C-alpha angles and dihedrals in degrees: 000000000000094000092040091056093046094049095044091054095045096046091048089054091048095049095044093061084200098139117074108228113248120250090216115098094219093053099075111172110240127193090209095218092112088059090049091051091053091047089054091049098046095043095050096041091049090056093045093050089060088064090064092220112124093188090063089050091053090048091052092048089053089056092045095048098041102034112022096038092042090053090047091055098042096050093049092047089054091050092048091050091049095049094043089055090053089049090054091049091050089058093054117103098195108088092198092053090048091054091053092052094052119081123221111314092347113142136189107249112241088227093057088124088073091064099093090054092045091053090046090056093046088055087052089054090052090054091048090050094048092052092046093050091050091050098044096043090052093050093048094054092060112114096016124119120259095257093058093038092056092051092047091051089054090051091047088059091050092050096046092045089064093055093041092051091048091050090051090049089054090055092047090053091049089054091050090052090052090050090054089054099049102022097089091052090060092061086082094059114122093020127118092267090053093053092051100045144022091221094111097054091040090056093047094048090047091058092048095046105034101033102036118013099038095047089047090054090052100044107029137065112269093237090069097051097079092053093048090047090054093050094048097044093046092052092045096048093045090052091047093049093044089057090050090051091069091063117087105201139037105225117178093261090057092049092048092049092047090052090049091051092045093058091048093048092050092047091057102036097043 
């Protein structure tokens, strides 16, 4: 009930998009549930340690790692899927198609533009939680015999994997939002306008750099940047190459234009 209440409150805040993200780097929006999870863990383990029975502690950690942390991951994944779907719908221009995508009285929140920052901050919470789990699990194993310590270390890995996987899922979703924003522009690759000008690739790289990578640098923890960069660049390059795949020959104008794009891509991504 404790974790259910904490998650319900945090997810409702996430899905409401009601709080405008701060423009100050130090004011990262937090959904607090990671703190609640750690409060549950520390409170219960403190009580169990008073019993002096390490086997009960191991049993509780099994429940925490396999049930509480699994629920934490699953509920947030569901919320991310729901909000990403609404983001995709918000980018659609066909009103009829939008209506088909929405269920019942479902609406696209007018603050949907806040979503990338909200997901960024959820990924921050996942990092905070992972670090806290590592720290608390290690402190709790002190003084226990090797048999119990080994089992607790296994359970620590299970627990942290849930928060790590959720953090990675946040970054994957951010990359998918970016792709929605620049994907349509790439439909004009390898057309006459593409041969004549670098406007298309300039516009795409501007979205990637100015709307996703740079804000992430400002509002996220540095440890997460490399992973987001990998997701975004993989998606971008795969989309670029998939467009190239539809062309049958490499005339000089294609090679020259590819070289032009290559220099621009390297200039931004380096």
